[in-house]
PDB file of C-alpha atoms in Angstrom:
ATOM      1  CA  MET A 205     -32.530 186.811-101.373  1.00  0.00           C
ATOM      2  CA  THR A 206     -32.826 185.735-105.010  1.00  0.00           C
ATOM      3  CA  LYS A 207     -36.383 184.909-105.990  1.00  0.00           C
ATOM      4  CA  ARG A 208     -36.753 181.239-106.928  1.00  0.00           C
ATOM      5  CA  SER A 209     -38.467 180.542-110.195  1.00  0.00           C
ATOM      6  CA  LYS A 210     -40.609 177.513-110.886  1.00  0.00           C
ATOM      7  CA  PRO A 211     -38.569 174.917-112.824  1.00  0.00           C
ATOM      8  CA  SER A 212     -39.915 173.871-116.178  1.00  0.00           C
ATOM      9  CA  THR A 213     -38.993 171.075-118.535  1.00  0.00           C
ATOM     10  CA  ALA A 214     -39.520 173.342-121.522  1.00  0.00           C
ATOM     11  CA  ILE A 215     -36.746 175.573-122.753  1.00  0.00           C
ATOM     12  CA  PRO A 216     -38.111 179.134-123.095  1.00  0.00           C
ATOM     13  CA  ALA A 217     -37.943 180.589-126.573  1.00  0.00           C
ATOM     14  CA  ALA A 218     -35.578 183.323-125.384  1.00  0.00           C
ATOM     15  CA  ARG A 219     -32.982 180.650-124.494  1.00  0.00           C
ATOM     16  CA  ARG A 220     -33.145 178.587-127.673  1.00  0.00           C
ATOM     17  CA  THR A 221     -30.085 180.422-128.955  1.00  0.00           C
ATOM     18  CA  ILE A 222     -28.092 178.791-126.152  1.00  0.00           C
ATOM     19  CA  ALA A 223     -29.533 175.354-126.902  1.00  0.00           C
ATOM     20  CA  ARG A 224     -28.825 175.621-130.628  1.00  0.00           C
ATOM     21  CA  ALA A 225     -25.271 176.808-129.988  1.00  0.00           C
ATOM     22  CA  ALA A 226     -24.589 173.930-127.592  1.00  0.00           C
ATOM     23  CA  SER A 227     -26.013 171.380-130.012  1.00  0.00           C
ATOM     24  CA  ALA A 228     -24.070 172.771-132.966  1.00  0.00           C
ATOM     25  CA  ASN A 229     -20.734 172.097-131.248  1.00  0.00           C
ATOM     26  CA  VAL A 230     -21.359 168.367-130.871  1.00  0.00           C
ATOM     27  CA  PRO A 231     -19.887 166.468-133.847  1.00  0.00           C
ATOM     28  CA  LYS A 232     -21.996 163.889-135.622  1.00  0.00           C
ATOM     29  CA  VAL A 233     -20.722 160.292-135.683  1.00  0.00           C
ATOM     30  CA  THR A 234     -20.866 158.368-138.930  1.00  0.00           C
ATOM     31  CA  SER A 235     -20.427 154.712-139.846  1.00  0.00           C
ATOM     32  CA  PRO A 236     -19.568 152.954-143.133  1.00  0.00           C
ATOM     33  CA  ASN A 237     -22.643 150.737-142.603  1.00  0.00           C
ATOM     34  CA  PRO A 238     -25.752 152.698-143.699  1.00  0.00           C
ATOM     35  CA  LEU A 239     -27.991 151.029-141.089  1.00  0.00           C
ATOM     36  CA  GLY A 240     -25.335 151.328-138.426  1.00  0.00           C
ATOM     37  CA  ALA A 241     -24.768 154.921-139.437  1.00  0.00           C
ATOM     38  CA  THR A 242     -28.445 155.646-138.918  1.00  0.00           C
ATOM     39  CA  ARG A 243     -28.460 154.088-135.453  1.00  0.00           C
ATOM     40  CA  VAL A 244     -25.224 155.763-134.401  1.00  0.00           C
ATOM     41  CA  GLY A 245     -26.363 159.030-135.950  1.00  0.00           C
ATOM     42  CA  ASN A 246     -29.645 158.894-134.061  1.00  0.00           C
ATOM     43  CA  ARG A 247     -27.853 158.199-130.783  1.00  0.00           C
ATOM     44  CA  SER A 248     -25.465 161.048-131.459  1.00  0.00           C
ATOM     45  CA  GLU A 249     -28.316 163.428-132.259  1.00  0.00           C
ATOM     46  CA  ARG A 250     -30.243 162.417-129.128  1.00  0.00           C
ATOM     47  CA  SER A 251     -27.115 162.883-127.041  1.00  0.00           C
ATOM     48  CA  ALA A 252     -26.552 166.315-128.593  1.00  0.00           C
ATOM     49  CA  GLU A 253     -30.168 167.273-127.877  1.00  0.00           C
ATOM     50  CA  ARG A 254     -29.863 166.186-124.245  1.00  0.00           C
ATOM     51  CA  ARG A 255     -26.612 168.070-123.864  1.00  0.00           C
ATOM     52  CA  ALA A 256     -28.178 171.193-125.367  1.00  0.00           C
ATOM     53  CA  ALA A 257     -31.201 170.837-123.066  1.00  0.00           C
ATOM     54  CA  ILE A 258     -28.905 170.550-120.039  1.00  0.00           C
ATOM     55  CA  VAL A 259     -26.925 173.636-121.065  1.00  0.00           C
ATOM     56  CA  ALA A 260     -30.105 175.656-121.648  1.00  0.00           C
ATOM     57  CA  ALA A 261     -31.568 174.496-118.322  1.00  0.00           C
ATOM     58  CA  ALA A 262     -28.339 175.414-116.555  1.00  0.00           C
ATOM     59  CA  MET A 263     -28.557 178.882-118.065  1.00  0.00           C
ATOM     60  CA  GLU A 264     -32.106 179.265-116.743  1.00  0.00           C
ATOM     61  CA  GLU A 265     -31.126 178.117-113.268  1.00  0.00           C
ATOM     62  CA  PHE A 266     -27.987 180.261-113.089  1.00  0.00           C
ATOM     63  CA  VAL A 267     -29.966 183.353-114.072  1.00  0.00           C
ATOM     64  CA  ALA A 268     -32.852 182.596-111.699  1.00  0.00           C
ATOM     65  CA  ARG A 269     -30.864 181.525-108.628  1.00  0.00           C
ATOM     66  CA  GLY A 270     -27.273 182.621-109.164  1.00  0.00           C
ATOM     67  CA  PHE A 271     -24.376 180.273-109.790  1.00  0.00           C
ATOM     68  CA  ALA A 272     -23.696 179.393-106.145  1.00  0.00           C
ATOM     69  CA  ALA A 273     -27.308 178.544-105.277  1.00  0.00           C
ATOM     70  CA  THR A 274     -27.999 176.462-108.382  1.00  0.00           C
ATOM     71  CA  ARG A 275     -28.217 172.707-107.760  1.00  0.00           C
ATOM     72  CA  LEU A 276     -27.665 169.932-110.256  1.00  0.00           C
ATOM     73  CA  ASP A 277     -31.023 168.445-109.205  1.00  0.00           C
ATOM     74  CA  ASP A 278     -32.763 171.650-110.307  1.00  0.00           C
ATOM     75  CA  ILE A 279     -30.923 171.667-113.625  1.00  0.00           C
ATOM     76  CA  ALA A 280     -31.841 168.027-114.275  1.00  0.00           C
ATOM     77  CA  LYS A 281     -35.509 168.663-113.457  1.00  0.00           C
ATOM     78  CA  ARG A 282     -35.684 171.713-115.697  1.00  0.00           C
ATOM     79  CA  ALA A 283     -33.937 169.838-118.535  1.00  0.00           C
ATOM     80  CA  GLY A 284     -36.241 166.841-118.154  1.00  0.00           C
ATOM     81  CA  VAL A 285     -33.407 164.367-117.589  1.00  0.00           C
ATOM     82  CA  ALA A 286     -32.188 162.197-114.715  1.00  0.00           C
ATOM     83  CA  LYS A 287     -29.469 163.723-112.572  1.00  0.00           C
ATOM     84  CA  GLY A 288     -27.125 160.916-113.612  1.00  0.00           C
ATOM     85  CA  THR A 289     -27.508 161.961-117.249  1.00  0.00           C
ATOM     86  CA  ILE A 290     -25.823 165.260-116.433  1.00  0.00           C
ATOM     87  CA  TYR A 291     -22.660 163.411-115.415  1.00  0.00           C
ATOM     88  CA  LEU A 292     -22.509 161.754-118.826  1.00  0.00           C
ATOM     89  CA  HIS A 293     -21.891 165.220-120.276  1.00  0.00           C
ATOM     90  CA  PHE A 294     -20.467 167.406-117.492  1.00  0.00           C
ATOM     91  CA  LYS A 295     -18.482 166.784-114.341  1.00  0.00           C
ATOM     92  CA  ASP A 296     -19.889 169.734-112.370  1.00  0.00           C
ATOM     93  CA  LYS A 297     -21.574 173.156-112.531  1.00  0.00           C
ATOM     94  CA  GLU A 298     -18.309 174.853-113.461  1.00  0.00           C
ATOM     95  CA  SER A 299     -17.923 172.756-116.607  1.00  0.00           C
ATOM     96  CA  MET A 300     -21.535 173.573-117.562  1.00  0.00           C
ATOM     97  CA  PHE A 301     -20.896 177.279-117.159  1.00  0.00           C
ATOM     98  CA  GLU A 302     -17.740 176.985-119.242  1.00  0.00           C
ATOM     99  CA  GLU A 303     -19.808 175.282-121.932  1.00  0.00           C
ATOM    100  CA  LEU A 304     -22.228 178.209-121.879  1.00  0.00           C
ATOM    101  CA  ILE A 305     -19.340 180.583-122.490  1.00  0.00           C
ATOM    102  CA  ARG A 306     -17.780 178.315-125.101  1.00  0.00           C
ATOM    103  CA  THR A 307     -20.946 177.879-127.157  1.00  0.00           C
ATOM    104  CA  ALA A 308     -22.779 181.175-126.679  1.00  0.00           C
ATOM    105  CA  LEU A 309     -19.952 183.723-126.617  1.00  0.00           C
ATOM    106  CA  VAL A 310     -16.637 182.373-127.914  1.00  0.00           C
ATOM    107  CA  PRO A 311     -17.654 181.932-131.602  1.00  0.00           C
ATOM    108  CA  LEU A 312     -19.189 185.411-131.618  1.00  0.00           C
ATOM    109  CA  ILE A 313     -16.144 187.020-129.997  1.00  0.00           C
ATOM    110  CA  ASP A 314     -13.818 185.167-132.379  1.00  0.00           C
ATOM    111  CA  ARG A 315     -15.766 186.610-135.295  1.00  0.00           C
ATOM    112  CA  MET A 316     -15.976 190.111-133.844  1.00  0.00           C
ATOM    113  CA  ALA A 317     -12.307 190.254-132.834  1.00  0.00           C
ATOM    114  CA  ALA A 318     -10.951 188.892-136.127  1.00  0.00           C
ATOM    115  CA  PRO A 319      -8.812 191.441-137.971  1.00  0.00           C
ATOM    116  CA  PRO A 320     -11.158 193.221-140.388  1.00  0.00           C
ATOM    117  CA  ALA A 321     -10.380 194.003-144.000  1.00  0.00           C
ATOM    118  CA  LEU A 322     -10.257 197.737-143.529  1.00  0.00           C
ATOM    119  CA  ALA A 323     -11.049 199.727-146.609  1.00  0.00           C
ATOM    120  CA  GLY A 324     -12.536 202.584-144.615  1.00  0.00           C
ATOM    121  CA  PRO A 325     -11.846 204.415-141.359  1.00  0.00           C
ATOM    122  CA  VAL A 326     -10.899 202.557-138.194  1.00  0.00           C
ATOM    123  CA  ARG A 327     -13.828 204.249-136.489  1.00  0.00           C
ATOM    124  CA  ASP A 328     -16.222 202.441-138.806  1.00  0.00           C
ATOM    125  CA  ALA A 329     -14.737 199.090-137.784  1.00  0.00           C
ATOM    126  CA  VAL A 330     -15.075 199.945-134.081  1.00  0.00           C
ATOM    127  CA  GLU A 331     -18.647 201.086-134.647  1.00  0.00           C
ATOM    128  CA  ARG A 332     -19.497 197.826-136.403  1.00  0.00           C
ATOM    129  CA  PHE A 333     -17.979 195.937-133.461  1.00  0.00           C
ATOM    130  CA  ALA A 334     -20.126 197.950-131.043  1.00  0.00           C
ATOM    131  CA  GLU A 335     -23.302 197.489-133.060  1.00  0.00           C
ATOM    132  CA  THR A 336     -22.727 193.734-133.273  1.00  0.00           C
ATOM    133  CA  PHE A 337     -22.060 193.565-129.530  1.00  0.00           C
ATOM    134  CA  ILE A 338     -25.234 195.479-128.743  1.00  0.00           C
ATOM    135  CA  ARG A 339     -27.377 193.534-131.211  1.00  0.00           C
ATOM    136  CA  GLU A 340     -26.076 190.027-130.484  1.00  0.00           C
ATOM    137  CA  ILE A 341     -25.164 190.278-126.805  1.00  0.00           C
ATOM    138  CA  ILE A 342     -26.894 193.087-124.944  1.00  0.00           C
ATOM    139  CA  SER A 343     -30.252 192.396-126.599  1.00  0.00           C
ATOM    140  CA  THR A 344     -30.043 188.599-126.106  1.00  0.00           C
ATOM    141  CA  PRO A 345     -29.683 186.067-123.267  1.00  0.00           C
ATOM    142  CA  ARG A 346     -25.904 186.216-123.783  1.00  0.00           C
ATOM    143  CA  ALA A 347     -25.913 189.363-121.643  1.00  0.00           C
ATOM    144  CA  ASP A 348     -27.030 187.238-118.687  1.00  0.00           C
ATOM    145  CA  ILE A 349     -23.749 185.333-118.891  1.00  0.00           C
ATOM    146  CA  ILE A 350     -21.771 188.565-118.627  1.00  0.00           C
ATOM    147  CA  ARG A 351     -23.893 189.715-115.703  1.00  0.00           C
ATOM    148  CA  LEU A 352     -23.294 186.400-113.932  1.00  0.00           C
ATOM    149  CA  ILE A 353     -19.532 186.744-114.415  1.00  0.00           C
ATOM    150  CA  VAL A 354     -19.609 190.289-113.030  1.00  0.00           C
ATOM    151  CA  ALA A 355     -21.735 189.239-110.047  1.00  0.00           C
ATOM    152  CA  GLU A 356     -20.134 185.917-109.136  1.00  0.00           C
ATOM    153  CA  GLY A 357     -16.709 185.969-110.758  1.00  0.00           C
ATOM    154  CA  PRO A 358     -14.994 187.220-107.568  1.00  0.00           C
ATOM    155  CA  ARG A 359     -16.366 184.195-105.669  1.00  0.00           C
ATOM    156  CA  PHE A 360     -15.460 181.749-108.428  1.00  0.00           C
ATOM    157  CA  PRO A 361     -12.111 182.916-109.827  1.00  0.00           C
ATOM    158  CA  ALA A 362     -11.718 179.830-112.018  1.00  0.00           C
ATOM    159  CA  LEU A 363     -14.809 180.887-113.983  1.00  0.00           C
ATOM    160  CA  ALA A 364     -13.528 184.462-114.253  1.00  0.00           C
ATOM    161  CA  ASP A 365     -10.161 183.132-115.455  1.00  0.00           C
ATOM    162  CA  PHE A 366     -11.854 180.989-118.104  1.00  0.00           C
ATOM    163  CA  TYR A 367     -13.975 183.922-119.253  1.00  0.00           C
ATOM    164  CA  PHE A 368     -10.949 186.200-119.446  1.00  0.00           C
ATOM    165  CA  ARG A 369      -8.956 183.657-121.442  1.00  0.00           C
ATOM    166  CA  GLU A 370     -11.702 182.694-123.883  1.00  0.00           C
ATOM    167  CA  VAL A 371     -13.535 186.009-124.292  1.00  0.00           C
ATOM    168  CA  VAL A 372     -11.963 189.121-122.760  1.00  0.00           C
ATOM    169  CA  SER A 373      -8.379 188.566-123.917  1.00  0.00           C
ATOM    170  CA  LYS A 374      -9.530 188.034-127.510  1.00  0.00           C
ATOM    171  CA  GLY A 375     -11.679 191.152-127.460  1.00  0.00           C
ATOM    172  CA  LEU A 376      -8.843 193.221-126.004  1.00  0.00           C
ATOM    173  CA  ALA A 377      -6.413 191.919-128.613  1.00  0.00           C
ATOM    174  CA  GLY A 378      -8.797 192.935-131.379  1.00  0.00           C
ATOM    175  CA  MET A 379      -9.336 196.391-129.894  1.00  0.00           C
ATOM    176  CA  THR A 380      -5.596 196.903-129.354  1.00  0.00           C
ATOM    177  CA  ALA A 381      -4.931 196.115-133.022  1.00  0.00           C
ATOM    178  CA  LEU A 382      -7.579 198.638-134.091  1.00  0.00           C
ATOM    179  CA  VAL A 383      -6.197 201.321-131.771  1.00  0.00           C
ATOM    180  CA  GLN A 384      -2.671 200.787-133.103  1.00  0.00           C
ATOM    181  CA  LEU A 385      -3.949 201.038-136.653  1.00  0.00           C
ATOM    182  CA  GLY A 386      -5.922 204.175-135.801  1.00  0.00           C
ATOM    183  CA  ILE A 387      -2.821 205.781-134.284  1.00  0.00           C
ATOM    184  CA  SER A 388      -0.652 204.873-137.268  1.00  0.00           C
ATOM    185  CA  ARG A 389      -3.221 206.413-139.631  1.00  0.00           C
ATOM    186  CA  GLY A 390      -3.567 209.527-137.548  1.00  0.00           C
ATOM    187  CA  GLU A 391      -7.220 208.822-136.768  1.00  0.00           C
ATOM    188  CA  ILE A 392      -6.517 208.546-133.026  1.00  0.00           C
ATOM    189  CA  ARG A 393      -4.400 211.290-131.495  1.00  0.00           C
ATOM    190  CA  GLN A 394      -4.293 210.015-127.919  1.00  0.00           C
ATOM    191  CA  LYS A 395      -1.505 207.442-128.228  1.00  0.00           C
ATOM    192  CA  GLN A 396      -1.846 206.329-124.615  1.00  0.00           C
ATOM    193  CA  LEU A 397      -5.128 204.671-125.595  1.00  0.00           C
ATOM    194  CA  VAL A 398      -3.146 201.669-126.798  1.00  0.00           C
ATOM    195  CA  GLN A 399      -2.309 200.954-123.144  1.00  0.00           C
ATOM    196  CA  PHE A 400      -5.991 200.972-122.216  1.00  0.00           C
ATOM    197  CA  PRO A 401      -8.031 199.338-125.009  1.00  0.00           C
ATOM    198  CA  GLN A 402     -10.697 198.695-122.351  1.00  0.00           C
ATOM    199  CA  LEU A 403     -11.694 202.348-122.768  1.00  0.00           C
ATOM    200  CA  LEU A 404     -12.667 201.749-126.369  1.00  0.00           C
ATOM    201  CA  VAL A 405     -15.404 199.261-125.450  1.00  0.00           C
ATOM    202  CA  ALA A 406     -16.254 200.516-121.952  1.00  0.00           C
ATOM    203  CA  PRO A 407     -19.745 201.721-123.019  1.00  0.00           C
ATOM    204  CA  ALA A 408     -20.631 198.148-123.987  1.00  0.00           C
ATOM    205  CA  ILE A 409     -20.105 196.944-120.411  1.00  0.00           C
ATOM    206  CA  VAL A 410     -21.943 199.997-119.066  1.00  0.00           C
ATOM    207  CA  ALA A 411     -24.866 199.092-121.331  1.00  0.00           C
ATOM    208  CA  VAL A 412     -24.967 195.493-120.055  1.00  0.00           C
ATOM    209  CA  ILE A 413     -25.101 196.633-116.434  1.00  0.00           C
ATOM    210  CA  TRP A 414     -27.504 199.498-117.115  1.00  0.00           C
ATOM    211  CA  GLN A 415     -29.901 197.271-119.034  1.00  0.00           C
ATOM    212  CA  SER A 416     -30.237 194.844-116.116  1.00  0.00           C
ATOM    213  CA  LEU A 417     -30.510 197.431-113.327  1.00  0.00           C
ATOM    214  CA  PHE A 418     -31.934 200.703-114.593  1.00  0.00           C
ATOM    215  CA  ALA A 419     -33.502 200.264-118.028  1.00  0.00           C
ATOM    216  CA  ARG A 420     -37.031 200.283-116.612  1.00  0.00           C
ATOM    217  CA  HIS A 421     -36.334 203.674-115.027  1.00  0.00           C
ATOM    218  CA  ALA A 422     -34.276 205.269-117.789  1.00  0.00           C
ATOM    219  CA  PRO A 423     -34.046 203.353-121.100  1.00  0.00           C
ATOM    220  CA  LEU A 424     -30.608 203.630-122.667  1.00  0.00           C
ATOM    221  CA  ASP A 425     -29.885 203.976-126.382  1.00  0.00           C
ATOM    222  CA  ALA A 426     -26.640 202.022-126.273  1.00  0.00           C
ATOM    223  CA  ILE A 427     -25.716 202.626-129.916  1.00  0.00           C
ATOM    224  CA  ALA A 428     -26.219 206.393-129.629  1.00  0.00           C
ATOM    225  CA  MET A 429     -24.132 206.409-126.444  1.00  0.00           C
ATOM    226  CA  PHE A 430     -21.383 204.491-128.201  1.00  0.00           C
ATOM    227  CA  ARG A 431     -21.308 206.956-131.077  1.00  0.00           C
ATOM    228  CA  VAL A 432     -20.893 209.868-128.652  1.00  0.00           C
ATOM    229  CA  HIS A 433     -18.068 207.927-127.004  1.00  0.00           C
ATOM    230  CA  LEU A 434     -16.379 207.437-130.376  1.00  0.00           C
ATOM    231  CA  ASP A 435     -16.692 211.174-131.068  1.00  0.00           C
ATOM    232  CA  LEU A 436     -14.585 211.738-127.948  1.00  0.00           C
ATOM    233  CA  ILE A 437     -11.910 209.354-129.225  1.00  0.00           C
ATOM    234  CA  PHE A 438     -11.897 210.009-132.968  1.00  0.00           C
ATOM    235  CA  GLY A 439     -13.395 213.472-133.086  1.00  0.00           C
ATOM    236  CA  GLU A 440     -16.861 214.385-134.275  1.00  0.00           C
ATOM    237  CA  ARG A 441     -17.902 213.272-137.710  1.00  0.00           C
ATOM    238  CA  ARG A 442     -18.120 216.006-140.268  1.00  0.00           C
ATOM    239  CA  ALA A 443     -21.540 216.565-141.811  1.00  0.00           C
ATOM    240  CA  SER A 444     -21.577 215.206-145.349  1.00  0.00           C
TER     241      SER A 444
END
């Protein structure tokens, strides 16, 4: 049974990334009347802050209790808002979880999967992708979102579908483009890799799972593991 954590109205420092990301996606409303603009702007900012607090509280509850066991009452209490306030921003838990993905992961994946301006080897681009993933996902609360998808996605296929569409498909497209470029340049000899771009980033998922289950027993140097993995694909780097 999942251990229940004591709800808190404060957003822990480790989750402020989620709150800032949620708030940043809410557009500010302006008015041609300076006084009206101030009032509308203040309302918009307060609404954005409440929305961000709800998203951050939902993250805390999902991690502590699991998606299925989380109740809207618990989210409202942790966020410090009335339950009815949640419905002003979200229709249900699923839409809150989608917002977590949309604000915490989608912008990062869009940036990571964008076609790079390659002046150097393809391997360097893949290594930068891996290092960014490890630094900005595995070592942050964003990894909890991935773990929740792995754990509860089979029970909530709509969430898994959303995650695949908004995150996984974009990452795979970026990796496929890099593999194709690596093959065309002769950097990757195994041409069948283009059919399985998942293999290129498999250590990243291993690191997410390992970190949550076994890190206290056997700490994992995810970047070093990734570099060994890339040696298997691209060949070992020559000593300079």
